[in-house]
Amino acid sequence: MTNLDRGPEVTPCHSAAGAGAVAEFHEPRAVPLGGVRGMKVDRVLPQRALPTVGAWCFLDQFGPERVEMKVLPHPHTGLQTVTWPLAGEIRHRDSVGSDVLVRPGQLNLMTAGRGVSHSEFSVREEAETPETPETPETPETPETPETPLLHALQLWVALPDGALGIEPAFEQHTDLPHHRTGGVDATVLMGSLGDAVSPATTHTPLLGAELAVAAGAEAVLPLRPDFEHAVLVIDGEVEVDGVPVGAGPLLYLGTGRTELGITATAAARALLLGGEPFPGELVMWWNFVGRGHDEIAAARADWESGTRFGEVDGHDGQRIPAPVLPGVRLTPRRRR
C-alpha cells in the first residue's frame, strides 16, 4: 500500500522509551486516497503525539467497502510493508519479481531495504450464475464481475540503521502460529506471543497479532515489559485491563506491562502491536522512511530518474510520480 497523498506531511518520529504503563486513546483520521476511486482509509499511525509503537510506524485500515483498488507502481525505502487482508483479494506485484494474490489469513511482507517498488490491484469477484434455466425467449445476459469487497490492515515497520541498505525481498506466510487462551485466539503475524513465534523476518524485537475474541472471553496475554504496546479494535468491543475499547481509536499502553487482560461480552476482533521503543529518530515522507532530509531527497530523485527501484512487470511503464518536496529541510523532532 502506498501513501497517495499528493502533499504528504513530514512526519517526525522519536522514541518514547521509558514512558511506563499508560492508557491513552489516539483517534484515527480519515484520509481520502487520490488515485484509488472513492477509496478512503482510517489512518491510525503515524500521529504527531504517537508516531511509532516500537518499530511500527504506519497503520491504515480500509473497508469493509466495495471499492476498486488500483495502485500503480510506487517506491519504498527504509521499511517493511505488512499487508493483512480481512476480506477480498489483492494482486501484489513488485520489482523483486513477485506476483501473488494477497488473501485473508495470509501475511504478506515486503522488505524495502535500499529500495523496492510494487503495485496493488483488487481482484474482481465473479458474478453468480443465475439458476433459472435459459429458454429461447430469454436471451443470455452477460455476467458482470462484482466490485470487490475489501477490508484490510496495512502497516509499515521502520528498519533499523543496520538494515537500511539490505536488498529488497518479499515473503508470504500462509500458515501462521496461534496463541490461544481464555477465549482469545491470537494469530501471530510478526514476532512472538507466548510460545507462538511467527516465521516472518523481523529486524527489531517486535510483536503483531490479530486477536479473535469470543463472546464471554476472559484472557490474560503475556507481554514483554521492555516493549511498548497498543491495541486497535477492528470490530466489536473489548475491555483491555478494564478499559472499554470500541472500534476506531488506538489504545496506547506504554511500556512496563508483563501481561494484558482481555475480556468481552460479545465476539470482537482486535490488533495487538508491540516492540522495543525504536532506537533513534526517523523522518517519514511520502513512501520513504529515512533518517534525514538528504536521504529522503535522494530517494525521491532516484525514483523520478528511474534508478534504484527496479521495474514492476505488467504496467507498460505506468507508475505514480513522486510529490514535490516541501520548501524546507525535513528534520526529525521529538513526539509530544
Short mmCIF file of N, CA and C in Angstrom, two decimals, residues 14 18 21 57 72 86 115 133 146 150 202 210 231 243 265 269 290 296 300 302 313:
data_model
loop_
_atom_site.label_atom_id
_atom_site.label_comp_id
_atom_site.label_asym_id
_atom_site.label_seq_id
_atom_site.Cartn_x
_atom_site.Cartn_y
_atom_site.Cartn_z
N HIS A 14 10.10 10.10 17.13
CA HIS A 14 11.12 9.93 18.15
C HIS A 14 10.68 8.88 19.14
N GLY A 18 10.92 4.53 28.08
CA GLY A 18 10.83 4.96 29.47
C GLY A 18 9.53 5.64 29.83
N ALA A 21 3.81 2.39 31.91
CA ALA A 21 2.47 1.94 31.55
C ALA A 21 1.50 3.11 31.55
N CYS A 57 5.41 2.03 12.36
CA CYS A 57 5.39 3.47 12.10
C CYS A 57 4.25 3.92 11.21
N LEU A 72 -0.86 1.95 -8.87
CA LEU A 72 0.23 1.71 -9.82
C LEU A 72 1.57 1.61 -9.10
N LEU A 86 -8.49 -8.71 5.50
CA LEU A 86 -9.59 -9.23 6.29
C LEU A 86 -10.75 -9.70 5.41
N GLY A 115 15.66 -0.06 -1.45
CA GLY A 115 14.66 0.44 -2.39
C GLY A 115 13.94 -0.66 -3.13
N PRO A 133 -33.20 -21.72 -15.68
CA PRO A 133 -32.75 -22.26 -16.98
C PRO A 133 -33.08 -21.30 -18.10
N GLU A 146 -18.40 -8.54 -9.90
CA GLU A 146 -18.78 -7.60 -8.86
C GLU A 146 -17.57 -6.76 -8.42
N LEU A 150 -13.55 -5.07 0.00
CA LEU A 150 -12.19 -5.01 0.55
C LEU A 150 -12.23 -4.56 2.01
N THR A 202 11.98 -10.35 10.92
CA THR A 202 11.96 -9.07 11.62
C THR A 202 13.40 -8.61 11.83
N GLU A 210 -3.28 -10.63 15.47
CA GLU A 210 -4.72 -10.41 15.39
C GLU A 210 -5.38 -11.24 16.47
N VAL A 231 -3.33 -1.40 21.25
CA VAL A 231 -4.42 -2.26 20.78
C VAL A 231 -5.35 -1.44 19.90
N VAL A 243 -10.30 -1.28 30.68
CA VAL A 243 -10.62 -0.08 29.90
C VAL A 243 -11.48 -0.48 28.71
N THR A 265 -18.00 -9.24 26.20
CA THR A 265 -19.32 -9.85 26.35
C THR A 265 -19.81 -10.42 25.03
N ARG A 269 -12.92 -8.45 17.41
CA ARG A 269 -11.63 -8.69 16.75
C ARG A 269 -10.75 -7.46 16.96
N GLY A 290 13.40 7.40 6.42
CA GLY A 290 14.83 7.63 6.48
C GLY A 290 15.24 8.31 7.76
N ILE A 296 16.01 11.27 2.15
CA ILE A 296 14.69 11.27 1.51
C ILE A 296 14.76 11.91 0.13
N ARG A 300 13.78 10.24 -3.54
CA ARG A 300 12.82 10.82 -4.47
C ARG A 300 13.45 11.05 -5.84
N ASP A 302 15.94 9.49 -7.21
CA ASP A 302 16.18 8.20 -7.86
C ASP A 302 14.90 7.63 -8.45
N ASP A 313 6.61 -5.58 -13.48
CA ASP A 313 6.07 -6.07 -14.75
C ASP A 313 4.56 -5.87 -14.83
#
